[in-house]
Coordinates of C-alpha atoms in Angstrom, one line a residue:
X1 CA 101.1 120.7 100.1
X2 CA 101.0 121.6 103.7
X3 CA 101.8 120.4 107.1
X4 CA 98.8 122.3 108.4
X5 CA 95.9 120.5 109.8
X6 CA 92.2 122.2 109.2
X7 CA 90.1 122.1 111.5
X8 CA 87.0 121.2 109.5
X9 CA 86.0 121.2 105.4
X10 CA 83.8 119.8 103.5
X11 CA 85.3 116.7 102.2
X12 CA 88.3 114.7 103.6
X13 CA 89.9 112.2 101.2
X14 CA 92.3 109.4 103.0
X15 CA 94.7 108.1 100.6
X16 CA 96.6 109.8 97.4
X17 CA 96.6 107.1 94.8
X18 CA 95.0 107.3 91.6
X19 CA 91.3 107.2 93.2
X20 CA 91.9 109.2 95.9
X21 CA 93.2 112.1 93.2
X22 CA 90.0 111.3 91.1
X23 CA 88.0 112.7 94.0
X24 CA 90.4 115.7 94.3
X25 CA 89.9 116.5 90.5
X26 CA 86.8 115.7 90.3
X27 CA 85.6 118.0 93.4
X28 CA 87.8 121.0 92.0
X29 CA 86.2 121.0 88.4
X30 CA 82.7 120.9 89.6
X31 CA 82.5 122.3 93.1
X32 CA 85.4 124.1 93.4
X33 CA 84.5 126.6 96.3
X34 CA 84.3 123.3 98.6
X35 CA 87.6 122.6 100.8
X36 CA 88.7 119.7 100.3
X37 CA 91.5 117.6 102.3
X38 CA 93.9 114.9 101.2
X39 CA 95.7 112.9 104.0
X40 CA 98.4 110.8 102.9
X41 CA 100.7 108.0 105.2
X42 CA 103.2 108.0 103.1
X43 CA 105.8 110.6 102.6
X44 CA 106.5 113.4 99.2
X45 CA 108.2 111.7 96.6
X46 CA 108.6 114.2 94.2
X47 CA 107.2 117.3 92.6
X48 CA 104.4 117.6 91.5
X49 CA 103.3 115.3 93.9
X50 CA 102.5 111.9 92.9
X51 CA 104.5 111.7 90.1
X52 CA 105.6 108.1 88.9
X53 CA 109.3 107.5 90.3
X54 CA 110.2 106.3 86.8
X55 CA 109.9 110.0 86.1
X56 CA 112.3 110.8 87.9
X57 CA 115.4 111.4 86.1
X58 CA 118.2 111.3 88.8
X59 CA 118.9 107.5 89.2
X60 CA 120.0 108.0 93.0
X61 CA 116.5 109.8 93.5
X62 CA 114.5 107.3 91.8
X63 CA 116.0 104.8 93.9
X64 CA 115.4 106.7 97.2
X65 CA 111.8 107.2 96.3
X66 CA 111.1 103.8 95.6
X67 CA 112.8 102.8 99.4
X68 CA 110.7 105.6 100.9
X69 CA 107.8 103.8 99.3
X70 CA 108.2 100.8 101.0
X71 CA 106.6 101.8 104.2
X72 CA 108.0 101.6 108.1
X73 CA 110.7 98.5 107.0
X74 CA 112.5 99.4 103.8
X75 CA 114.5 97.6 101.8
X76 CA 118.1 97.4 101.6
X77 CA 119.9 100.4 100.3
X78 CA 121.8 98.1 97.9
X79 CA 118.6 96.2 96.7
X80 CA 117.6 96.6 93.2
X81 CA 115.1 99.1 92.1
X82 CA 114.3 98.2 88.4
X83 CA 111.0 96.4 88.9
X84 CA 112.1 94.4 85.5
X85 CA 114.5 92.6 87.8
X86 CA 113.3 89.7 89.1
X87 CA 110.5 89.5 86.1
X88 CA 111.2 85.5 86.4
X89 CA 111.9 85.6 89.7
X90 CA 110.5 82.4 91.5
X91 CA 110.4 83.3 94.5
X92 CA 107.6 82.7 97.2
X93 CA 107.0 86.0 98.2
X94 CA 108.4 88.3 95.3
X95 CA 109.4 91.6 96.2
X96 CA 108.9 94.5 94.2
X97 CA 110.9 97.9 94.5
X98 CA 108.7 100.7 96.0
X99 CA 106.6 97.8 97.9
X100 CA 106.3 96.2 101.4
X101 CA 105.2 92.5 102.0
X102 CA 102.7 92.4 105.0
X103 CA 105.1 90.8 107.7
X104 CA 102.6 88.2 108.9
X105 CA 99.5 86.9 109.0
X106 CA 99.2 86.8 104.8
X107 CA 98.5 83.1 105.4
X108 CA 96.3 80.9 107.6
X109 CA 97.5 77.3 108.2
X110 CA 95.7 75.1 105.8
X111 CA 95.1 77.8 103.3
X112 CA 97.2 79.3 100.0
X113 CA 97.3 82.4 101.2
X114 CA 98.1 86.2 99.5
X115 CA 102.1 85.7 99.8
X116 CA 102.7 88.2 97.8
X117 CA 100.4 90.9 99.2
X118 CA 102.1 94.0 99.1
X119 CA 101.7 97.7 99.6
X120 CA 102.7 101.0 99.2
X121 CA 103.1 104.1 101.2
X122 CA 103.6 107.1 99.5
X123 CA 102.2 110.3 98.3
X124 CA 100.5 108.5 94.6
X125 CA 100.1 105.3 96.8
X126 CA 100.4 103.0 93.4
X127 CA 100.4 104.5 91.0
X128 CA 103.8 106.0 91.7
X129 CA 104.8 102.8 90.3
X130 CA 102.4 100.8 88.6
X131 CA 102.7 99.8 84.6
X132 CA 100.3 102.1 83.3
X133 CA 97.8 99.3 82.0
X134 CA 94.1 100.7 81.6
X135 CA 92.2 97.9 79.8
X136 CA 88.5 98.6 79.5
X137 CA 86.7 95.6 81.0
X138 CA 84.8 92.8 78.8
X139 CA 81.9 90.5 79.4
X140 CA 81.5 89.3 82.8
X141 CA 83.9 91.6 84.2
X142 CA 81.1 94.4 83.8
X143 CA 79.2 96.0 86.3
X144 CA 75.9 95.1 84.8
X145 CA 74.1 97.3 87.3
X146 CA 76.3 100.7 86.1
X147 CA 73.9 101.8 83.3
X148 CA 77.0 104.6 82.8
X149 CA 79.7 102.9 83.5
X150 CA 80.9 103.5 80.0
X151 CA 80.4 107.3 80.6
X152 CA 82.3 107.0 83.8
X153 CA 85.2 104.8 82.1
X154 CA 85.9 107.9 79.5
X155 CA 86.0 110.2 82.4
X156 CA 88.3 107.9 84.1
X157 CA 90.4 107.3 80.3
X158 CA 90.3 111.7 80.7
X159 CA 91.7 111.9 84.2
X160 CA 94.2 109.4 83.4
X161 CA 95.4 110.8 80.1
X162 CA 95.0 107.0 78.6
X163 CA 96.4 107.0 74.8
X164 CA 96.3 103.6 73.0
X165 CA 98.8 104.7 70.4
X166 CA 101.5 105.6 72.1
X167 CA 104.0 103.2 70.9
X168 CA 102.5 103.4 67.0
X169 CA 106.3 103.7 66.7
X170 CA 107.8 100.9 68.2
X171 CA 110.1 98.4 67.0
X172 CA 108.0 95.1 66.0
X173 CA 105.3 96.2 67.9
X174 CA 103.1 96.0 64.9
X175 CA 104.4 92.2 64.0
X176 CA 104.2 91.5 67.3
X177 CA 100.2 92.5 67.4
X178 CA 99.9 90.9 64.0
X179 CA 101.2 87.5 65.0
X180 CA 99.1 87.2 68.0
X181 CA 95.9 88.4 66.1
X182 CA 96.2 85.5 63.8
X183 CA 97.0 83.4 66.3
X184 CA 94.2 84.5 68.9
X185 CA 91.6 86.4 67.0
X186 CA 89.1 83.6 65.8
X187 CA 85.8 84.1 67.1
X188 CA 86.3 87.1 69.3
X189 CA 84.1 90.1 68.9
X190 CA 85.5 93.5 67.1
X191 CA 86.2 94.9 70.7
X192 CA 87.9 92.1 72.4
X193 CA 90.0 91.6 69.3
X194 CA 94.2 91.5 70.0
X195 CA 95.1 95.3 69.8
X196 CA 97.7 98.2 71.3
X197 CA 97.6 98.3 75.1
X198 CA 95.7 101.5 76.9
X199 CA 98.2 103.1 78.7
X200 CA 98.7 105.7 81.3
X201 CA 101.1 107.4 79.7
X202 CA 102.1 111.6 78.4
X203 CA 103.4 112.0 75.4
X204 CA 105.2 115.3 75.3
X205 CA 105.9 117.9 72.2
X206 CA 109.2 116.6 72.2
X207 CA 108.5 113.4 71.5
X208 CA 109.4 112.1 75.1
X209 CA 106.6 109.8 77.1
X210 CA 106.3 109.5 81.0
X211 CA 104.0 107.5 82.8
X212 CA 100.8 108.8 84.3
X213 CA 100.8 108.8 88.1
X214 CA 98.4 110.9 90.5
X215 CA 100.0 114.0 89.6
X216 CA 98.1 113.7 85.9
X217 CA 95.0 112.9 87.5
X218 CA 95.2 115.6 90.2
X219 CA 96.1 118.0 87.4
X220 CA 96.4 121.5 87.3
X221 CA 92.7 122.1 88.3
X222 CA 93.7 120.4 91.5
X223 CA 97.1 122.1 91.9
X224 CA 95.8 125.5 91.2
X225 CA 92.5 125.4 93.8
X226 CA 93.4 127.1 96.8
X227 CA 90.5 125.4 98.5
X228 CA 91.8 121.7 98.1
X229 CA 95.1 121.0 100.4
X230 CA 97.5 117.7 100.5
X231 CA 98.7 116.8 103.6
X232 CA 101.7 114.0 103.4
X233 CA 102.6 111.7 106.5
X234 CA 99.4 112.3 108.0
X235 CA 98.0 109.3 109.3
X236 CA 94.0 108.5 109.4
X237 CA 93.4 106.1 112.2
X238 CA 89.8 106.8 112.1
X239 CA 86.9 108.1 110.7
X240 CA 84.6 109.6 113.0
X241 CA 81.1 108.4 113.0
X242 CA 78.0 109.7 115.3
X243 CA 74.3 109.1 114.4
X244 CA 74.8 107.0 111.2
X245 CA 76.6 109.7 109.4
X246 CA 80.1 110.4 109.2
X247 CA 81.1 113.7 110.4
X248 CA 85.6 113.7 110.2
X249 CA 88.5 111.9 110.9
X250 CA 91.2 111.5 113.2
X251 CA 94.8 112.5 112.0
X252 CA 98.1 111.5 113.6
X253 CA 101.1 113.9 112.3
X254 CA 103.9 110.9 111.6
X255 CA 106.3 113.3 112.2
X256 CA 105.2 114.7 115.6
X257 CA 103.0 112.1 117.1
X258 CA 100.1 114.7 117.4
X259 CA 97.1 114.0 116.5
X260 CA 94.3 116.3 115.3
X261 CA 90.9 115.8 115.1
X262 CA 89.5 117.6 111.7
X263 CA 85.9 117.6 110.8
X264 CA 84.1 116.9 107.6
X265 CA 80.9 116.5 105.8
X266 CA 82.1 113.8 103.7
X267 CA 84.7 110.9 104.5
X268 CA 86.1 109.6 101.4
X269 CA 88.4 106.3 102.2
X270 CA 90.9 105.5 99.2
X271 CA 93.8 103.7 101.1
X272 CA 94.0 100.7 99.2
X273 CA 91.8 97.3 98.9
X274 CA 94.0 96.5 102.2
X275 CA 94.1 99.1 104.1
X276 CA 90.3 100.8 103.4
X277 CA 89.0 97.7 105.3
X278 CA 91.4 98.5 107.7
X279 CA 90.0 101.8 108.7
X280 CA 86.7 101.1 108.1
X281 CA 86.6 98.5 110.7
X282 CA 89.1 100.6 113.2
X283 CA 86.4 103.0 113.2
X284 CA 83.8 100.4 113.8
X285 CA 82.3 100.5 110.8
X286 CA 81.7 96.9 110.3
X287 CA 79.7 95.4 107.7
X288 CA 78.6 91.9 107.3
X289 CA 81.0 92.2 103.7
X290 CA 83.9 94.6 104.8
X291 CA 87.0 92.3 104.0
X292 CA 84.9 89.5 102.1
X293 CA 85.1 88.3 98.8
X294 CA 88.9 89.0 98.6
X295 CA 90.3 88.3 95.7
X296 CA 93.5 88.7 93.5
X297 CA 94.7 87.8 90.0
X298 CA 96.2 84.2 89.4
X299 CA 99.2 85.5 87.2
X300 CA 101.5 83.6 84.8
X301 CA 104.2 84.9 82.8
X302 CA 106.3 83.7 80.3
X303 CA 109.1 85.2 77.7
X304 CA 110.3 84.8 73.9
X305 CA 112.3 86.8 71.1
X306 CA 111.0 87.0 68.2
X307 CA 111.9 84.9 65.2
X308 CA 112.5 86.1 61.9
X309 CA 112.6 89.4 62.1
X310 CA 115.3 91.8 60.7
X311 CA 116.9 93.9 63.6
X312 CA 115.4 97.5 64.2
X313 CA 118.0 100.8 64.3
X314 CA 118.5 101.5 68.2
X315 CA 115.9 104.3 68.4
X316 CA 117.2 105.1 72.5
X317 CA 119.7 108.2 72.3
X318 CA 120.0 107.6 76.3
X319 CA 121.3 104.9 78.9
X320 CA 118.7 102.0 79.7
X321 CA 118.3 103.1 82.8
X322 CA 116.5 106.0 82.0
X323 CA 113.0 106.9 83.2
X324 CA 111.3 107.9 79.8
X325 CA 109.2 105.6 78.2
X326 CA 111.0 104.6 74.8
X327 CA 109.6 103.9 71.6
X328 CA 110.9 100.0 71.9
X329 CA 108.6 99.2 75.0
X330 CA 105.7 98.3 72.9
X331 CA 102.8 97.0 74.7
X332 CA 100.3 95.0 73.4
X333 CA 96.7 93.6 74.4
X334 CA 94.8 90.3 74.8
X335 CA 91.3 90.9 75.9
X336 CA 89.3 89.2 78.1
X337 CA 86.4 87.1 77.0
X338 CA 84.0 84.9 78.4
X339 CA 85.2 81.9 76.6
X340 CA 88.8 82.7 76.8
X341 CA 88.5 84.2 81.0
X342 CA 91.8 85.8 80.8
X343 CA 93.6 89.0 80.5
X344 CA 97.1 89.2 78.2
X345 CA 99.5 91.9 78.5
X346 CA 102.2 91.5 76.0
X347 CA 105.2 93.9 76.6
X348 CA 108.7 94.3 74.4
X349 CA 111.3 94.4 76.7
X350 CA 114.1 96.8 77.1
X351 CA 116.8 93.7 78.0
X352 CA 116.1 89.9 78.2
X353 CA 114.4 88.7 81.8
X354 CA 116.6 85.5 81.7
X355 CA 120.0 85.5 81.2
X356 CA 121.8 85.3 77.7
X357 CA 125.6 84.6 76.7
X358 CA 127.5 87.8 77.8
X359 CA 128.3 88.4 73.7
X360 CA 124.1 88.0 73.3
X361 CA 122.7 91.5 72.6
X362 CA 119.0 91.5 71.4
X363 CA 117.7 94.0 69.3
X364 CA 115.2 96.5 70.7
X365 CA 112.3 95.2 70.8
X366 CA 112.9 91.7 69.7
X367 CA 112.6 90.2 73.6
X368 CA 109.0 90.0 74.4
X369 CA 107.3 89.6 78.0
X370 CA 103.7 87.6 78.6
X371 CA 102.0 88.0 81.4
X372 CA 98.4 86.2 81.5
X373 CA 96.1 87.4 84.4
X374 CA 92.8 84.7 85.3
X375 CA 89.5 85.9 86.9
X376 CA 89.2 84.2 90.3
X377 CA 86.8 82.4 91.6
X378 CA 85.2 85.0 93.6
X379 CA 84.0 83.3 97.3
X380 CA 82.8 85.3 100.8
X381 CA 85.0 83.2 102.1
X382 CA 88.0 84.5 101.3
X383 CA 88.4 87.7 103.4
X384 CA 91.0 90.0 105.6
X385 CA 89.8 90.0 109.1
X386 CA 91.5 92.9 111.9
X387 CA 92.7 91.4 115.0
X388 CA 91.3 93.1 118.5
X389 CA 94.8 93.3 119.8
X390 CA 97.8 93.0 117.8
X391 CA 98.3 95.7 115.6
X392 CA 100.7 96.2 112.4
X393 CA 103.7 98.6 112.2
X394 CA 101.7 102.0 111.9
X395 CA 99.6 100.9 115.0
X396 CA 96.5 99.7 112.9
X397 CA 94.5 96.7 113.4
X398 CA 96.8 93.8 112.3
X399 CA 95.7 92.1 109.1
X400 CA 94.9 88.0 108.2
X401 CA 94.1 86.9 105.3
X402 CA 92.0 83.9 104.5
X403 CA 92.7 82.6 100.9
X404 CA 92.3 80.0 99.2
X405 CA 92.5 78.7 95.2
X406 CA 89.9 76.6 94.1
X407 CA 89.3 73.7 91.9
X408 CA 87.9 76.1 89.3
X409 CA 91.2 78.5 90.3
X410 CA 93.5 75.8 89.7
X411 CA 92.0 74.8 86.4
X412 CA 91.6 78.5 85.1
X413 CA 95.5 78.8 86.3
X414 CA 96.1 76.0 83.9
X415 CA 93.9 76.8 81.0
X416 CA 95.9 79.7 81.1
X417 CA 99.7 78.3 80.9
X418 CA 98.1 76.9 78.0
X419 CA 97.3 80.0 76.4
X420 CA 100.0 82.0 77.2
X421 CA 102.4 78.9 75.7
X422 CA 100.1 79.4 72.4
X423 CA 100.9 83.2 72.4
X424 CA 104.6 82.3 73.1
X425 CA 104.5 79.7 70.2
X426 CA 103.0 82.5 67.6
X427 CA 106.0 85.0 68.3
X428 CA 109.0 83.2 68.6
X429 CA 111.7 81.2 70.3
X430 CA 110.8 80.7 74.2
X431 CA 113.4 82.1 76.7
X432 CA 112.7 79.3 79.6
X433 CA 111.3 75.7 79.0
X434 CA 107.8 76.9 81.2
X435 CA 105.5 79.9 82.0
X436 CA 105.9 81.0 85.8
X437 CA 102.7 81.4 87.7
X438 CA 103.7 83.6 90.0
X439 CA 102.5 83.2 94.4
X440 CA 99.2 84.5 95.0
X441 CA 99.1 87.9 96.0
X442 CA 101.9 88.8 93.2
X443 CA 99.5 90.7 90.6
X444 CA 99.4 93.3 93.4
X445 CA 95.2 93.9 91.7
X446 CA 93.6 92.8 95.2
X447 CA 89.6 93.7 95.1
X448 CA 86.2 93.1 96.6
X449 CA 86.6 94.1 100.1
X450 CA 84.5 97.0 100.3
X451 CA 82.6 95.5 96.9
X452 CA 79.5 97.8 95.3
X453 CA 76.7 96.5 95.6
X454 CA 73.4 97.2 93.9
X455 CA 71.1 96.8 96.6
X456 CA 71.8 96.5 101.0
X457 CA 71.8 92.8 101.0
X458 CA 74.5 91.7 102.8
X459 CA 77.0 91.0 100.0
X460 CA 78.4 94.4 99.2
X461 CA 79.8 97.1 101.5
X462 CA 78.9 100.2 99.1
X463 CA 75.8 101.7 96.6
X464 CA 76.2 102.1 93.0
X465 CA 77.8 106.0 93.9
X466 CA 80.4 104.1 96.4
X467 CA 78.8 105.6 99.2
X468 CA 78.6 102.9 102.6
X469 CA 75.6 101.3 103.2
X470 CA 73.9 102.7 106.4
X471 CA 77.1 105.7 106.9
X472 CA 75.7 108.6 105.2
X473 CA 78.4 110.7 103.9
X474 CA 80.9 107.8 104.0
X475 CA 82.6 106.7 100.9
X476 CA 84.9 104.1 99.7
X477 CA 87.1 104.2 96.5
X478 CA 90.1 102.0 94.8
X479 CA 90.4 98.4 93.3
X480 CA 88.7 96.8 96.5
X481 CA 85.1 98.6 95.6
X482 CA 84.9 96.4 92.3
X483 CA 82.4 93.8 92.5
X484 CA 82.9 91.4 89.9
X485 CA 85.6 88.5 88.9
X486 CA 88.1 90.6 86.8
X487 CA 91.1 89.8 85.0
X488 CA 91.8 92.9 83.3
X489 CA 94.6 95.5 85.1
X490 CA 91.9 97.1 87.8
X491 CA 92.6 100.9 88.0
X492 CA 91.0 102.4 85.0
X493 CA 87.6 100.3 86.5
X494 CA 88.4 101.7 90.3
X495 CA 89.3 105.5 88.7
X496 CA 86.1 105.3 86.8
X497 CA 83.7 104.1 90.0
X498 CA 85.8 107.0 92.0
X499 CA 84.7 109.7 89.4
X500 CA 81.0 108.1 89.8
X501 CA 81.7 108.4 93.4
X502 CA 82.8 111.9 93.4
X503 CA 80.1 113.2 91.5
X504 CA 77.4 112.0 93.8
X505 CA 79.0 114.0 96.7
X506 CA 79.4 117.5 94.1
X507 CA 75.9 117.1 93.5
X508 CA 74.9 117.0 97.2
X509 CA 77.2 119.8 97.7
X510 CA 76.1 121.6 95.0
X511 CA 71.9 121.1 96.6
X512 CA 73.2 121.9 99.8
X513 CA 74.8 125.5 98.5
X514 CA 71.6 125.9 96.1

């Protein structure tokens, strides 16, 4: 951490999340002689930085994280800041703690729109407070021109600290698993088969787990390299191109105004699949695809408790409040398939998300959360275009989005209500009379803006290494470099093409040194 500006190094990361980190870790283990620079918007959270607020024990200090999060506007110092509240919540634009809505311009007259778009700002960007979900991608959600992109997933499973038997030990988590497999299992292959959830979690000696946010994946190796420095509230309103190469960025210091020019060999630009447009075309860096082929997760979500089953001991020695993950929040996995295009995350609940009769207390574990994510129908159409004048809160080119769900949308949106009430049906007794599809926007998983591409033919932004088509040295990372029609939580994908990403530049460094 520093509030000192360099004047130059060798590679200058913009944004702290989870991909931005992957470069930071990455860099360190294999060139670690090179300087490297992260610039963050957003402010410290905690220590070590980028640690997910549920971590952090002190109600009152996880709640003044998460409205530091939520960028120049926050919420209400009364709002709530469990993200389970509001889990049914109907609302148009649904609010999450530790995010911002985009004020205006998330939807063009005539068109759906992202309503829920939503950011945040924050040293871990994120994955400060995201749900941990690292899903390895199936079928058509591939990137069939990544011959490694299993290689790069593991790396990304490493960086992450991704353990699919966390929650071995959960109440009903193994009935839970059962009754969907024999429900939902017929016909799939052995690796898309109903199983435990990858998560992002740490389980510690003691038995505790805590969530993985950019502090695992910057790790010690990061922490301890005198040669990499994080700089939070620092600004990047542009990255400096000249002769088709990019050669630094400019910083403003939010706290001071100033703004310092520092100069690099490589640009790496992790803000998010929002924001990295953003920059890229602030700088004029302006690709035929920069902002195309937007594109979210439809998401539904539904909720049961489980019938028939004898109630677990309480296994929690603490209040429910608490920011440790505890053995009854069991999380469970529906794969993706080709046939069956959607993505189930199945979680055991902590407390009921609809109300119950004030004498009503379920056991641990016995209320259980569905939330079915589609694959959209991926268009150019769909895009965030800058405006040449107005410009949003931070002073950046102000944002509109042009979305819209299609015929094929609608009916994927629908095959999956029908799924997710199948699931429902093989666990128990439904809390609600129908699934919730939630505004588009709400998944918060927005890709394809600065989309890979294999070859420079107009349809992608990046190469297979992430690096900018005709900007030598310029790189893009995060959910919005994914190419394909996922419906699989995005991050384990985005960390993996960041590792690729970040080992192309190490290897040029590496030449350069040699």
């Amino acid at each position: 951490m520093t509030r000192t500006f360099p004047d130059a190094v060798d590679v200058a990361v913009v944004g702290s999340g989870p991909c931005g980190a992957a470069y930071a870790r990455v860099l360190s283990e294999l060139c670690p002689a090179a300087a490297v620079a992260v610039f963050e918007a957003g402010p410290l959270l905690a220590d070590p930085p980028g640690t997910h607020v549920k971590n952090i024990v002190d109600p009152a200090e996880r709640a003044r994280a998460q409205r530091r999060s939520e960028g120049p506007a926050p919420l209400a110092a009364g709002t709530a800041t469990d993200t389970m509240d509001g889990y049914a919540d109907d609302a148009p634009r649904l609010v999450r703690p530790g995010t911002f809505l985009l004020a205006d311009g998330y939807r063009q007259p005539g068109e759906d729109g992202l309503p829920g778009a939503a950011m945040s700002s924050n040293v871990g960007g994120m994955g400060a407070h995201w749900t941990g979900a690292c899903p390895r991608p199936g079928g058509s959600e591939r990137i069939a021109f990544l011959p490694d992109l299993d290689t790069l997933l593991a790396e990304a499973e490493r960086l992450l600290h991704v353990d699919a038997r966390a929650f071995d030990d959960a109440p009903f988590a193994d009935e839970v698993r059962k009754r969907l497999a024999a429900a939902l299992d017929e016909g799939r292959d052995d690796d898309r088969l109903v199983a435990p959830m990858p998560l992002a979690v740490v389980r510690h000696d003691d038995g505790r787990v805590t969530w993985s946010g950019s502090d695992v994946v910057f790790g010690e190796e990061t922490r301890a390299n005198p040669h990499c420095t994080l700089v939070p509230e620092a600004l990047v309103t542009e990255v400096i191109v000249a002769d088709g190469r990019a050669s630094g960025v400019r910083v403003r210091d939010l706290p001071t105004g100033e703004e310092h020019v520092v100069h690099a060999r490589f640009v790496v630009v992790a803000a998010d699949a929002l924001r990295t447009p953003q920059l890229l075309w602030a700088s004029g860096v302006r690709p035929h695809a920069l902002g195309r082929y937007l594109n979210d997760q439809p998401q539904t979500v539904f909720a049961v408790r489980l019938r028939d089953v004898v109630d677990a001991p309480e296994e929690q020695d603490g209040p429910r409040d608490e920011p440790a993950i505890v053995p009854h929040s069991g999380v469970n996995w529906v794969p993706y398939t080709d046939d069956e295009p959607f993505h189930g995350q199945v979680m055991q609940l902590d407390a009921s998300p609809v109300p119950l009769a004030p004498d009503d207390v379920p056991a641990p574990g016995s209320i259980v959360g569905l939330g079915w994510f589609c694959a959209k129908d991926v268009r150019e159409s769909d895009r965030v275009e800058f405006d040449e004048s107005a410009t949003d809160p931070y002073g950046m080119p102000a944002m509109r989005l042009h979305y819209r769900l299609t015929e094929r949308d609608h009916a994927s949106i629908e095959a999956a209500r029908a799924a997710v009430r199948r699931a429902a049906a093989a666990l128990g007794d439904p809390l609600g009379e129908e699934p919730l599809t939630f505004p588009p926007g709400a998944s918060l998983h927005y890709q394809g803006t600065v989309r890979m591409g294999e070859t420079d033919d107009g349809t992608s932004v990046c190469s297979p290494t992430s690096q900018v088509w005709d900007v030598e040295g310029l790189y893009v990372a995060g959910n919005g470099v994914i190419p394909t029609a996922t419906a699989c939580n995005p991050t384990l994908t985005s960390v993996a093409l960041a590792v690729g990403g970040a080992r192309d530049i190490a290897a040029k460094l590496t030449a350069v040194r040699n």
